[in-house]
PDB file of C-alpha atoms in Angstrom:
ATOM      1  CA  MET Z   1      74.074  92.691  62.438  1.00  0.00           C
ATOM      2  CA  ASN Z   2      77.243  92.400  60.400  1.00  0.00           C
ATOM      3  CA  ASN Z   3      78.507  95.589  61.302  1.00  0.00           C
ATOM      4  CA  LEU Z   4      77.704  94.968  65.032  1.00  0.00           C
ATOM      5  CA  LEU Z   5      79.887  91.533  64.712  1.00  0.00           C
ATOM      6  CA  ARG Z   6      82.689  93.485  63.305  1.00  0.00           C
ATOM      7  CA  LEU Z   7      82.775  96.189  65.854  1.00  0.00           C
ATOM      8  CA  ILE Z   8      82.661  93.298  68.468  1.00  0.00           C
ATOM      9  CA  GLY Z   9      85.420  91.500  66.592  1.00  0.00           C
ATOM     10  CA  ASN Z  10      87.661  94.445  66.434  1.00  0.00           C
ATOM     11  CA  ARG Z  11      87.512  95.013  70.116  1.00  0.00           C
ATOM     12  CA  LEU Z  12      88.482  91.566  70.713  1.00  0.00           C
ATOM     13  CA  LEU Z  13      91.275  91.593  68.510  1.00  0.00           C
ATOM     14  CA  TRP Z  14      92.804  94.433  70.272  1.00  0.00           C
ATOM     15  CA  LEU Z  15      92.506  92.451  73.410  1.00  0.00           C
ATOM     16  CA  PRO Z  16      95.406  90.188  73.354  1.00  0.00           C
ATOM     17  CA  ILE Z  17      97.606  93.293  71.856  1.00  0.00           C
ATOM     18  CA  MET Z  18      96.726  95.269  74.853  1.00  0.00           C
ATOM     19  CA  VAL Z  19      97.572  92.386  77.244  1.00  0.00           C
ATOM     20  CA  PHE Z  20     100.914  91.829  75.349  1.00  0.00           C
ATOM     21  CA  GLY Z  21     101.691  95.863  75.944  1.00  0.00           C
ATOM     22  CA  VAL Z  22     100.793  95.485  79.574  1.00  0.00           C
ATOM     23  CA  THR Z  23     103.052  92.361  80.272  1.00  0.00           C
ATOM     24  CA  VAL Z  24     106.140  93.931  78.369  1.00  0.00           C
ATOM     25  CA  LEU Z  25     105.539  97.121  80.646  1.00  0.00           C
ATOM     26  CA  VAL Z  26     105.243  95.367  83.858  1.00  0.00           C
ATOM     27  CA  PHE Z  27     107.940  92.981  83.299  1.00  0.00           C
ATOM     28  CA  PHE Z  28     110.252  95.726  82.279  1.00  0.00           C
ATOM     29  CA  LEU Z  29     109.520  98.140  85.140  1.00  0.00           C
ATOM     30  CA  MET Z  30     109.956  95.468  87.676  1.00  0.00           C
ATOM     31  CA  SER Z  31     113.149  94.348  86.336  1.00  0.00           C
ATOM     32  CA  LEU Z  32     114.403  98.041  87.430  1.00  0.00           C
ATOM     33  CA  SER Z  33     113.962  97.097  90.694  1.00  0.00           C
ATOM     34  CA  PRO Z  34     117.367  97.245  92.787  1.00  0.00           C
ATOM     35  CA  ILE Z  35     115.909  94.007  94.868  1.00  0.00           C
ATOM     36  CA  ASP Z  36     117.792  90.852  93.999  1.00  0.00           C
ATOM     37  CA  PRO Z  37     115.283  88.211  94.003  1.00  0.00           C
ATOM     38  CA  ALA Z  38     117.916  85.515  95.049  1.00  0.00           C
ATOM     39  CA  PHE Z  39     118.529  87.266  98.312  1.00  0.00           C
ATOM     40  CA  SER Z  40     114.844  88.146  98.893  1.00  0.00           C
ATOM     41  CA  ALA Z  41     114.038  84.055  98.427  1.00  0.00           C
ATOM     42  CA  LEU Z  42     116.951  82.732 100.375  1.00  0.00           C
ATOM     43  CA  GLY Z  43     117.567  85.331 103.099  1.00  0.00           C
ATOM     44  CA  GLU Z  44     120.356  87.000 104.313  1.00  0.00           C
ATOM     45  CA  ASN Z  45     121.745  84.061 105.570  1.00  0.00           C
ATOM     46  CA  ALA Z  46     122.697  82.591 102.426  1.00  0.00           C
ATOM     47  CA  SER Z  47     126.505  82.413 101.063  1.00  0.00           C
ATOM     48  CA  PRO Z  48     127.209  83.981  97.828  1.00  0.00           C
ATOM     49  CA  ASP Z  49     127.479  80.485  96.372  1.00  0.00           C
ATOM     50  CA  GLN Z  50     123.934  79.660  97.189  1.00  0.00           C
ATOM     51  CA  LEU Z  51     122.752  83.068  95.941  1.00  0.00           C
ATOM     52  CA  GLU Z  52     124.530  82.489  92.449  1.00  0.00           C
ATOM     53  CA  ALA Z  53     123.050  78.926  92.418  1.00  0.00           C
ATOM     54  CA  TYR Z  54     119.473  80.158  92.875  1.00  0.00           C
ATOM     55  CA  ARG Z  55     120.337  82.872  90.221  1.00  0.00           C
ATOM     56  CA  VAL Z  56     121.313  80.225  87.419  1.00  0.00           C
ATOM     57  CA  GLU Z  57     118.527  77.805  88.189  1.00  0.00           C
ATOM     58  CA  HIS Z  58     116.146  80.612  88.051  1.00  0.00           C
ATOM     59  CA  GLY Z  59     117.812  82.255  84.842  1.00  0.00           C
ATOM     60  CA  LEU Z  60     118.351  85.501  86.670  1.00  0.00           C
ATOM     61  CA  ASN Z  61     121.578  85.792  84.723  1.00  0.00           C
ATOM     62  CA  ASP Z  62     120.168  85.602  81.333  1.00  0.00           C
ATOM     63  CA  PRO Z  63     119.445  88.534  79.106  1.00  0.00           C
ATOM     64  CA  LEU Z  64     116.560  90.557  79.961  1.00  0.00           C
ATOM     65  CA  ILE Z  65     114.642  89.372  76.654  1.00  0.00           C
ATOM     66  CA  VAL Z  66     115.547  85.703  77.510  1.00  0.00           C
ATOM     67  CA  ARG Z  67     114.159  86.200  81.089  1.00  0.00           C
ATOM     68  CA  TYR Z  68     110.937  88.041  79.567  1.00  0.00           C
ATOM     69  CA  GLY Z  69     110.739  85.151  77.150  1.00  0.00           C
ATOM     70  CA  ASP Z  70     110.673  82.310  79.865  1.00  0.00           C
ATOM     71  CA  TYR Z  71     108.227  84.536  82.170  1.00  0.00           C
ATOM     72  CA  MET Z  72     105.899  84.474  79.004  1.00  0.00           C
ATOM     73  CA  ALA Z  73     106.044  80.759  78.384  1.00  0.00           C
ATOM     74  CA  GLY Z  74     105.346  80.573  82.103  1.00  0.00           C
ATOM     75  CA  PHE Z  75     102.399  82.811  82.051  1.00  0.00           C
ATOM     76  CA  PHE Z  76     100.645  80.919  79.110  1.00  0.00           C
ATOM     77  CA  HIS Z  77     100.900  77.920  81.214  1.00  0.00           C
ATOM     78  CA  GLY Z  78      99.767  79.542  84.454  1.00  0.00           C
ATOM     79  CA  ASP Z  79     102.856  79.743  86.236  1.00  0.00           C
ATOM     80  CA  LEU Z  80     103.936  83.193  87.595  1.00  0.00           C
ATOM     81  CA  GLY Z  81     107.209  82.139  89.278  1.00  0.00           C
ATOM     82  CA  THR Z  82     107.648  81.525  92.931  1.00  0.00           C
ATOM     83  CA  PHE Z  83     108.370  83.555  96.192  1.00  0.00           C
ATOM     84  CA  GLY Z  84     109.921  83.147  99.524  1.00  0.00           C
ATOM     85  CA  PRO Z  85     112.286  80.681 101.126  1.00  0.00           C
ATOM     86  CA  SER Z  86     109.659  77.950 100.586  1.00  0.00           C
ATOM     87  CA  ASN Z  87     109.163  78.688  96.769  1.00  0.00           C
ATOM     88  CA  GLN Z  88     105.523  79.458  97.193  1.00  0.00           C
ATOM     89  CA  SER Z  89     103.658  79.853  93.699  1.00  0.00           C
ATOM     90  CA  VAL Z  90     102.797  83.196  92.758  1.00  0.00           C
ATOM     91  CA  SER Z  91      99.984  81.758  90.669  1.00  0.00           C
ATOM     92  CA  ALA Z  92      98.512  79.687  93.693  1.00  0.00           C
ATOM     93  CA  ARG Z  93      98.690  83.128  95.743  1.00  0.00           C
ATOM     94  CA  ILE Z  94      96.885  84.999  93.406  1.00  0.00           C
ATOM     95  CA  ALA Z  95      94.347  81.953  92.632  1.00  0.00           C
ATOM     96  CA  THR Z  96      93.209  82.728  96.382  1.00  0.00           C
ATOM     97  CA  ALA Z  97      93.362  86.200  96.585  1.00  0.00           C
ATOM     98  CA  LEU Z  98      91.763  87.669  93.091  1.00  0.00           C
ATOM     99  CA  PRO Z  99      88.385  86.115  94.004  1.00  0.00           C
ATOM    100  CA  ILE Z 100      88.173  88.133  97.080  1.00  0.00           C
ATOM    101  CA  THR Z 101      89.233  91.370  95.306  1.00  0.00           C
ATOM    102  CA  LEU Z 102      86.675  90.698  92.636  1.00  0.00           C
ATOM    103  CA  GLN Z 103      83.892  90.119  94.940  1.00  0.00           C
ATOM    104  CA  LEU Z 104      84.645  93.313  96.918  1.00  0.00           C
ATOM    105  CA  GLY Z 105      85.044  95.354  93.820  1.00  0.00           C
ATOM    106  CA  PHE Z 106      81.602  94.098  92.223  1.00  0.00           C
ATOM    107  CA  PHE Z 107      79.874  94.358  95.623  1.00  0.00           C
ATOM    108  CA  GLY Z 108      80.832  98.033  95.788  1.00  0.00           C
ATOM    109  CA  PHE Z 109      80.323  98.626  92.011  1.00  0.00           C
ATOM    110  CA  ILE Z 110      76.786  97.159  92.266  1.00  0.00           C
ATOM    111  CA  ILE Z 111      76.186  99.291  95.335  1.00  0.00           C
ATOM    112  CA  ALA Z 112      77.300 102.544  93.390  1.00  0.00           C
ATOM    113  CA  ILE Z 113      75.297 101.555  90.211  1.00  0.00           C
ATOM    114  CA  VAL Z 114      72.133 100.931  91.933  1.00  0.00           C
ATOM    115  CA  ALA Z 115      72.385 104.033  94.096  1.00  0.00           C
ATOM    116  CA  SER Z 116      73.390 106.297  91.464  1.00  0.00           C
ATOM    117  CA  ALA Z 117      70.823 105.127  89.063  1.00  0.00           C
ATOM    118  CA  ILE Z 118      68.004 105.890  91.535  1.00  0.00           C
ATOM    119  CA  LEU Z 119      69.417 109.074  92.808  1.00  0.00           C
ATOM    120  CA  GLY Z 120      70.305 110.392  89.426  1.00  0.00           C
ATOM    121  CA  VAL Z 121      66.803 109.597  87.714  1.00  0.00           C
ATOM    122  CA  VAL Z 122      65.001 111.449  90.566  1.00  0.00           C
ATOM    123  CA  SER Z 123      67.428 114.512  90.683  1.00  0.00           C
ATOM    124  CA  ALA Z 124      66.637 114.994  87.081  1.00  0.00           C
ATOM    125  CA  LEU Z 125      62.965 114.464  87.024  1.00  0.00           C
ATOM    126  CA  TYR Z 126      62.780 116.927  90.233  1.00  0.00           C
ATOM    127  CA  ARG Z 127      65.121 119.310  88.642  1.00  0.00           C
ATOM    128  CA  ASP Z 128      65.586 122.481  90.571  1.00  0.00           C
ATOM    129  CA  ARG Z 129      63.149 121.453  93.118  1.00  0.00           C
ATOM    130  CA  TRP Z 130      64.147 120.010  96.764  1.00  0.00           C
ATOM    131  CA  PRO Z 131      64.913 116.526  95.897  1.00  0.00           C
ATOM    132  CA  ASP Z 132      67.162 117.767  93.288  1.00  0.00           C
ATOM    133  CA  GLN Z 133      68.936 120.349  95.902  1.00  0.00           C
ATOM    134  CA  ILE Z 134      69.017 117.413  98.712  1.00  0.00           C
ATOM    135  CA  ILE Z 135      70.612 114.772  96.071  1.00  0.00           C
ATOM    136  CA  ARG Z 136      73.150 117.355  94.641  1.00  0.00           C
ATOM    137  CA  ILE Z 137      74.435 118.244  98.362  1.00  0.00           C
ATOM    138  CA  PHE Z 138      74.760 114.494  99.007  1.00  0.00           C
ATOM    139  CA  SER Z 139      76.490 113.551  95.830  1.00  0.00           C
ATOM    140  CA  ILE Z 140      78.945 116.460  96.530  1.00  0.00           C
ATOM    141  CA  ALA Z 141      79.531 115.056 100.143  1.00  0.00           C
ATOM    142  CA  CYS Z 142      80.052 111.454  98.622  1.00  0.00           C
ATOM    143  CA  ILE Z 143      82.644 112.699  95.952  1.00  0.00           C
ATOM    144  CA  ALA Z 144      84.542 114.431  98.857  1.00  0.00           C
ATOM    145  CA  THR Z 145      84.623 111.376 101.117  1.00  0.00           C
ATOM    146  CA  PRO Z 146      87.676 109.374 100.737  1.00  0.00           C
ATOM    147  CA  SER Z 147      86.898 105.659 101.009  1.00  0.00           C
ATOM    148  CA  PHE Z 148      89.807 104.975 103.397  1.00  0.00           C
ATOM    149  CA  TRP Z 149      88.697 107.680 105.864  1.00  0.00           C
ATOM    150  CA  LEU Z 150      85.056 106.457 105.664  1.00  0.00           C
ATOM    151  CA  SER Z 151      86.247 102.789 106.502  1.00  0.00           C
ATOM    152  CA  VAL Z 152      88.082 104.050 109.777  1.00  0.00           C
ATOM    153  CA  LEU Z 153      84.451 105.672 110.609  1.00  0.00           C
ATOM    154  CA  PHE Z 154      82.657 102.639 110.062  1.00  0.00           C
ATOM    155  CA  ILE Z 155      84.958 100.519 111.884  1.00  0.00           C
ATOM    156  CA  LEU Z 156      84.775 102.955 115.048  1.00  0.00           C
ATOM    157  CA  LEU Z 157      80.907 102.964 114.755  1.00  0.00           C
ATOM    158  CA  PHE Z 158      79.504  99.415 113.472  1.00  0.00           C
ATOM    159  CA  SER Z 159      82.325  97.535 114.893  1.00  0.00           C
ATOM    160  CA  SER Z 160      83.759  98.858 117.934  1.00  0.00           C
ATOM    161  CA  THR Z 161      81.099 101.089 119.231  1.00  0.00           C
ATOM    162  CA  LEU Z 162      77.712  99.153 118.255  1.00  0.00           C
ATOM    163  CA  HIS Z 163      79.490  95.659 117.781  1.00  0.00           C
ATOM    164  CA  LEU Z 164      76.926  94.943 114.586  1.00  0.00           C
ATOM    165  CA  LEU Z 165      79.392  94.071 112.130  1.00  0.00           C
ATOM    166  CA  PRO Z 166      82.774  92.806 112.053  1.00  0.00           C
ATOM    167  CA  ALA Z 167      85.994  94.311 110.798  1.00  0.00           C
ATOM    168  CA  SER Z 168      88.262  91.481 110.753  1.00  0.00           C
ATOM    169  CA  GLY Z 169      88.257  87.679 110.610  1.00  0.00           C
ATOM    170  CA  PRO Z 170      87.718  84.955 108.248  1.00  0.00           C
ATOM    171  CA  LEU Z 171      85.484  85.804 105.127  1.00  0.00           C
ATOM    172  CA  PRO Z 172      83.166  82.873 104.557  1.00  0.00           C
ATOM    173  CA  ALA Z 173      81.738  82.011 100.957  1.00  0.00           C
ATOM    174  CA  PHE Z 174      78.788  83.533  99.862  1.00  0.00           C
ATOM    175  CA  THR Z 175      77.264  80.179  98.729  1.00  0.00           C
ATOM    176  CA  ALA Z 176      77.857  78.505 102.054  1.00  0.00           C
ATOM    177  CA  ASP Z 177      76.820  81.513 104.279  1.00  0.00           C
ATOM    178  CA  PRO Z 178      75.368  84.722 102.677  1.00  0.00           C
ATOM    179  CA  GLY Z 179      74.414  86.349 105.856  1.00  0.00           C
ATOM    180  CA  GLY Z 180      78.073  85.986 106.965  1.00  0.00           C
ATOM    181  CA  TRP Z 181      79.669  86.928 103.676  1.00  0.00           C
ATOM    182  CA  LEU Z 182      77.541  89.997 103.579  1.00  0.00           C
ATOM    183  CA  ALA Z 183      78.241  91.064 107.190  1.00  0.00           C
ATOM    184  CA  ARG Z 184      81.988  91.020 106.585  1.00  0.00           C
ATOM    185  CA  MET Z 185      81.682  92.812 103.099  1.00  0.00           C
ATOM    186  CA  ALA Z 186      79.039  95.365 103.968  1.00  0.00           C
ATOM    187  CA  MET Z 187      81.617  98.100 105.670  1.00  0.00           C
ATOM    188  CA  PRO Z 188      84.163  97.826 102.839  1.00  0.00           C
ATOM    189  CA  GLY Z 189      81.642  97.444  99.892  1.00  0.00           C
ATOM    190  CA  ILE Z 190      79.765 100.563 100.996  1.00  0.00           C
ATOM    191  CA  ALA Z 191      83.014 102.810 101.727  1.00  0.00           C
ATOM    192  CA  LEU Z 192      84.278 101.543  98.351  1.00  0.00           C
ATOM    193  CA  ALA Z 193      80.838 102.583  96.673  1.00  0.00           C
ATOM    194  CA  VAL Z 194      80.450 105.965  98.322  1.00  0.00           C
ATOM    195  CA  PRO Z 195      82.736 108.359  95.881  1.00  0.00           C
ATOM    196  CA  LEU Z 196      81.622 106.517  92.853  1.00  0.00           C
ATOM    197  CA  THR Z 197      77.972 106.838  93.855  1.00  0.00           C
ATOM    198  CA  GLY Z 198      78.565 110.826  94.319  1.00  0.00           C
ATOM    199  CA  GLN Z 199      80.385 111.038  90.837  1.00  0.00           C
ATOM    200  CA  MET Z 200      77.795 108.756  88.756  1.00  0.00           C
ATOM    201  CA  THR Z 201      74.668 110.577  90.234  1.00  0.00           C
ATOM    202  CA  ARG Z 202      76.277 113.696  89.039  1.00  0.00           C
ATOM    203  CA  ILE Z 203      76.886 112.189  85.703  1.00  0.00           C
ATOM    204  CA  ILE Z 204      73.361 110.401  85.348  1.00  0.00           C
ATOM    205  CA  ARG Z 205      71.433 113.379  86.320  1.00  0.00           C
ATOM    206  CA  THR Z 206      73.545 115.749  83.559  1.00  0.00           C
ATOM    207  CA  SER Z 207      72.712 113.035  81.107  1.00  0.00           C
ATOM    208  CA  MET Z 208      69.155 112.760  82.001  1.00  0.00           C
ATOM    209  CA  VAL Z 209      68.441 116.341  81.874  1.00  0.00           C
ATOM    210  CA  GLU Z 210      70.209 116.589  78.391  1.00  0.00           C
ATOM    211  CA  GLU Z 211      67.868 113.899  77.207  1.00  0.00           C
ATOM    212  CA  LEU Z 212      64.717 115.467  78.484  1.00  0.00           C
ATOM    213  CA  ASP Z 213      65.319 118.755  76.999  1.00  0.00           C
ATOM    214  CA  LYS Z 214      65.416 117.442  73.577  1.00  0.00           C
ATOM    215  CA  ASP Z 215      63.144 117.756  70.731  1.00  0.00           C
ATOM    216  CA  TYR Z 216      61.932 113.991  70.570  1.00  0.00           C
ATOM    217  CA  VAL Z 217      60.702 114.238  73.990  1.00  0.00           C
ATOM    218  CA  ARG Z 218      58.297 117.144  73.292  1.00  0.00           C
ATOM    219  CA  THR Z 219      57.341 115.482  70.286  1.00  0.00           C
ATOM    220  CA  ALA Z 220      56.332 112.272  71.852  1.00  0.00           C
ATOM    221  CA  ARG Z 221      54.285 114.330  74.543  1.00  0.00           C
ATOM    222  CA  GLY Z 222      52.776 116.169  71.587  1.00  0.00           C
ATOM    223  CA  PHE Z 223      51.649 112.820  70.198  1.00  0.00           C
ATOM    224  CA  GLY Z 224      49.964 112.141  73.643  1.00  0.00           C
ATOM    225  CA  ILE Z 225      52.275 109.684  74.721  1.00  0.00           C
ATOM    226  CA  PRO Z 226      52.473 109.384  78.650  1.00  0.00           C
ATOM    227  CA  TYR Z 227      55.491 110.979  80.211  1.00  0.00           C
ATOM    228  CA  GLY Z 228      56.215 108.040  82.051  1.00  0.00           C
ATOM    229  CA  THR Z 229      56.652 105.870  78.885  1.00  0.00           C
ATOM    230  CA  VAL Z 230      58.941 108.386  76.896  1.00  0.00           C
ATOM    231  CA  VAL Z 231      61.332 108.294  80.165  1.00  0.00           C
ATOM    232  CA  ALA Z 232      61.039 104.534  80.573  1.00  0.00           C
ATOM    233  CA  ARG Z 233      61.316 103.566  76.777  1.00  0.00           C
ATOM    234  CA  ASN Z 234      63.679 106.308  75.258  1.00  0.00           C
ATOM    235  CA  VAL Z 235      65.068 108.988  77.753  1.00  0.00           C
ATOM    236  CA  LEU Z 236      66.644 106.387  80.377  1.00  0.00           C
ATOM    237  CA  ARG Z 237      68.534 104.046  77.493  1.00  0.00           C
ATOM    238  CA  ASN Z 238      69.644 107.377  75.392  1.00  0.00           C
ATOM    239  CA  ALA Z 239      70.972 108.771  79.005  1.00  0.00           C
ATOM    240  CA  LEU Z 240      72.703 105.505  79.905  1.00  0.00           C
ATOM    241  CA  ILE Z 241      75.196 105.856  77.078  1.00  0.00           C
ATOM    242  CA  THR Z 242      77.766 108.338  78.778  1.00  0.00           C
ATOM    243  CA  PRO Z 243      77.397 106.660  82.133  1.00  0.00           C
ATOM    244  CA  VAL Z 244      78.253 102.856  80.650  1.00  0.00           C
ATOM    245  CA  THR Z 245      81.119 104.686  79.087  1.00  0.00           C
ATOM    246  CA  VAL Z 246      82.391 106.406  82.457  1.00  0.00           C
ATOM    247  CA  LEU Z 247      81.665 103.212  84.346  1.00  0.00           C
ATOM    248  CA  GLY Z 248      84.120 101.167  82.344  1.00  0.00           C
ATOM    249  CA  LEU Z 249      87.007 103.635  83.426  1.00  0.00           C
ATOM    250  CA  LYS Z 250      85.840 103.652  86.991  1.00  0.00           C
ATOM    251  CA  PHE Z 251      85.874  99.945  87.623  1.00  0.00           C
ATOM    252  CA  GLY Z 252      89.528 100.062  87.634  1.00  0.00           C
ATOM    253  CA  TYR Z 253      89.647 102.562  90.223  1.00  0.00           C
ATOM    254  CA  MET Z 254      87.230 100.367  92.201  1.00  0.00           C
ATOM    255  CA  ILE Z 255      89.643  97.695  92.200  1.00  0.00           C
ATOM    256  CA  GLY Z 256      92.348 100.165  93.068  1.00  0.00           C
ATOM    257  CA  GLY Z 257      90.388 101.145  95.970  1.00  0.00           C
ATOM    258  CA  ALA Z 258      89.616  97.434  97.016  1.00  0.00           C
ATOM    259  CA  VAL Z 259      93.240  96.820  97.238  1.00  0.00           C
ATOM    260  CA  VAL Z 260      93.517  99.633  99.585  1.00  0.00           C
ATOM    261  CA  LEU Z 261      90.509  98.722 101.777  1.00  0.00           C
ATOM    262  CA  GLU Z 262      91.560  94.764 101.834  1.00  0.00           C
ATOM    263  CA  VAL Z 263      94.477  95.948 104.203  1.00  0.00           C
ATOM    264  CA  ILE Z 264      92.296  98.139 106.565  1.00  0.00           C
ATOM    265  CA  PHE Z 265      89.633  95.079 106.942  1.00  0.00           C
ATOM    266  CA  ALA Z 266      92.132  92.460 106.930  1.00  0.00           C
ATOM    267  CA  LEU Z 267      90.791  90.856 103.541  1.00  0.00           C
ATOM    268  CA  PRO Z 268      93.208  88.263 102.222  1.00  0.00           C
ATOM    269  CA  GLY Z 269      92.762  89.591  98.658  1.00  0.00           C
ATOM    270  CA  MET Z 270      95.216  91.254  96.046  1.00  0.00           C
ATOM    271  CA  GLY Z 271      95.656  94.431  98.514  1.00  0.00           C
ATOM    272  CA  MET Z 272      97.266  91.861 101.057  1.00  0.00           C
ATOM    273  CA  ALA Z 273      99.206  89.993  98.773  1.00  0.00           C
ATOM    274  CA  ILE Z 274     100.886  93.051  97.310  1.00  0.00           C
ATOM    275  CA  VAL Z 275     101.533  94.510 100.696  1.00  0.00           C
ATOM    276  CA  SER Z 276     103.360  91.402 101.646  1.00  0.00           C
ATOM    277  CA  GLY Z 277     105.042  91.047  98.564  1.00  0.00           C
ATOM    278  CA  VAL Z 278     106.357  94.681  99.049  1.00  0.00           C
ATOM    279  CA  THR Z 279     107.311  94.516 102.726  1.00  0.00           C
ATOM    280  CA  SER Z 280     109.186  91.159 102.075  1.00  0.00           C
ATOM    281  CA  ASN Z 281     111.026  92.327  99.071  1.00  0.00           C
ATOM    282  CA  TYR Z 282     108.970  89.458  96.905  1.00  0.00           C
ATOM    283  CA  VAL Z 283     109.311  90.689  93.548  1.00  0.00           C
ATOM    284  CA  MET Z 284     107.884  88.106  91.668  1.00  0.00           C
ATOM    285  CA  LEU Z 285     104.776  88.131  93.994  1.00  0.00           C
ATOM    286  CA  VAL Z 286     104.600  91.865  93.312  1.00  0.00           C
ATOM    287  CA  GLN Z 287     104.913  91.529  89.620  1.00  0.00           C
ATOM    288  CA  GLY Z 288     102.225  88.653  89.324  1.00  0.00           C
ATOM    289  CA  VAL Z 289      99.899  90.817  91.172  1.00  0.00           C
ATOM    290  CA  VAL Z 290     100.416  94.027  89.445  1.00  0.00           C
ATOM    291  CA  LEU Z 291     100.166  92.083  86.326  1.00  0.00           C
ATOM    292  CA  VAL Z 292      96.839  90.414  86.909  1.00  0.00           C
ATOM    293  CA  VAL Z 293      95.250  93.460  88.240  1.00  0.00           C
ATOM    294  CA  ALA Z 294      96.112  95.218  85.058  1.00  0.00           C
ATOM    295  CA  ILE Z 295      95.009  92.291  82.791  1.00  0.00           C
ATOM    296  CA  THR Z 296      91.563  92.308  84.904  1.00  0.00           C
ATOM    297  CA  PHE Z 297      91.178  95.936  84.322  1.00  0.00           C
ATOM    298  CA  ILE Z 298      91.827  95.842  80.484  1.00  0.00           C
ATOM    299  CA  ILE Z 299      89.212  93.021  80.134  1.00  0.00           C
ATOM    300  CA  VAL Z 300      86.535  94.758  81.911  1.00  0.00           C
ATOM    301  CA  ASN Z 301      87.091  97.483  79.911  1.00  0.00           C
ATOM    302  CA  VAL Z 302      86.680  95.763  76.844  1.00  0.00           C
ATOM    303  CA  ILE Z 303      83.611  94.367  78.078  1.00  0.00           C
ATOM    304  CA  VAL Z 304      81.995  97.547  78.853  1.00  0.00           C
ATOM    305  CA  ASP Z 305      83.109  99.080  75.438  1.00  0.00           C
ATOM    306  CA  MET Z 306      81.074  96.057  73.869  1.00  0.00           C
ATOM    307  CA  LEU Z 307      78.118  96.790  76.016  1.00  0.00           C
ATOM    308  CA  TYR Z 308      78.376 100.506  74.784  1.00  0.00           C
ATOM    309  CA  ILE Z 309      78.197  99.140  71.189  1.00  0.00           C
ATOM    310  CA  LEU Z 310      75.087  96.991  71.962  1.00  0.00           C
ATOM    311  CA  ILE Z 311      73.328 100.193  74.052  1.00  0.00           C
ATOM    312  CA  ASP Z 312      73.886 102.693  71.407  1.00  0.00           C
ATOM    313  CA  PRO Z 313      72.722 101.727  67.686  1.00  0.00           C
ATOM    314  CA  ARG Z 314      74.325 105.014  66.424  1.00  0.00           C
ATOM    315  CA  ILE Z 315      77.387 103.265  66.697  1.00  0.00           C
ATOM    316  CA  ARG Z 316      76.702 100.114  64.732  1.00  0.00           C
ATOM    317  CA  THR Z 317      76.132 102.264  61.679  1.00  0.00           C
ATOM    318  CA  VAL Z 318      79.789 103.764  62.026  1.00  0.00           C
TER     319      VAL Z 318
END
């Protein structure tokens, strides 16, 4: 138990270090942008005096390290700056957009996990037989299908032709209208999950096959333990180690994919926020969105890393 707590504490210790590194990288890369935040905020009709006054007020003329210090001071107080002529709060915009992106990302993630777990296990248990061959073809097709292309097909079929699911419109809260939320999230969630489902099905199948071929399975069968019991109690748990590690890395791609699909399905998440920031030259908005998405990716990977420690007892003895 002490070794387990030490390993988890070590992961948590690295979390703020990685977050600090991300903030440095994002801030200094965005500072290389040729776009003038004062011009983006005040518009082309602003006079040189107004532009200069804005730069002085927001510390844009200060040395880069001073600006970074001011930005981090605001970051720890939940202030990521302002954008636009009306000085809208970046933090407020992200606070409304991030939950939508996380909802879509987790929804697609859950679909992919459930589908790939079922398909991967069935494929391994029926190795080289017709269920395995069908699942192999299906998984390869899923891997080769881009989410954005599948999204367009879904819109044409389920929205434009069959009129079953909405391709745009407001997103109701899940607690207030679960049916409406599910209808709005169904197409982007499935489109987001399909490529990951194909990848994870192949990984789970391979991991399961490797475990099924190990000596302890034959030994357990030799002692008369039912095959289903061996698979459920031992093989599945050991086979989960590799897929769980991969899932931690794939979640970042799910968030990135969700950002793209939000634009296609007009969901007001982080994707729409970053698109509006880029098209309107709102540097502070783009910087805030990129920073929050990167930090979210780091936190999720640390959580998955700790789950990996809990799943694999061998790591606790290292």
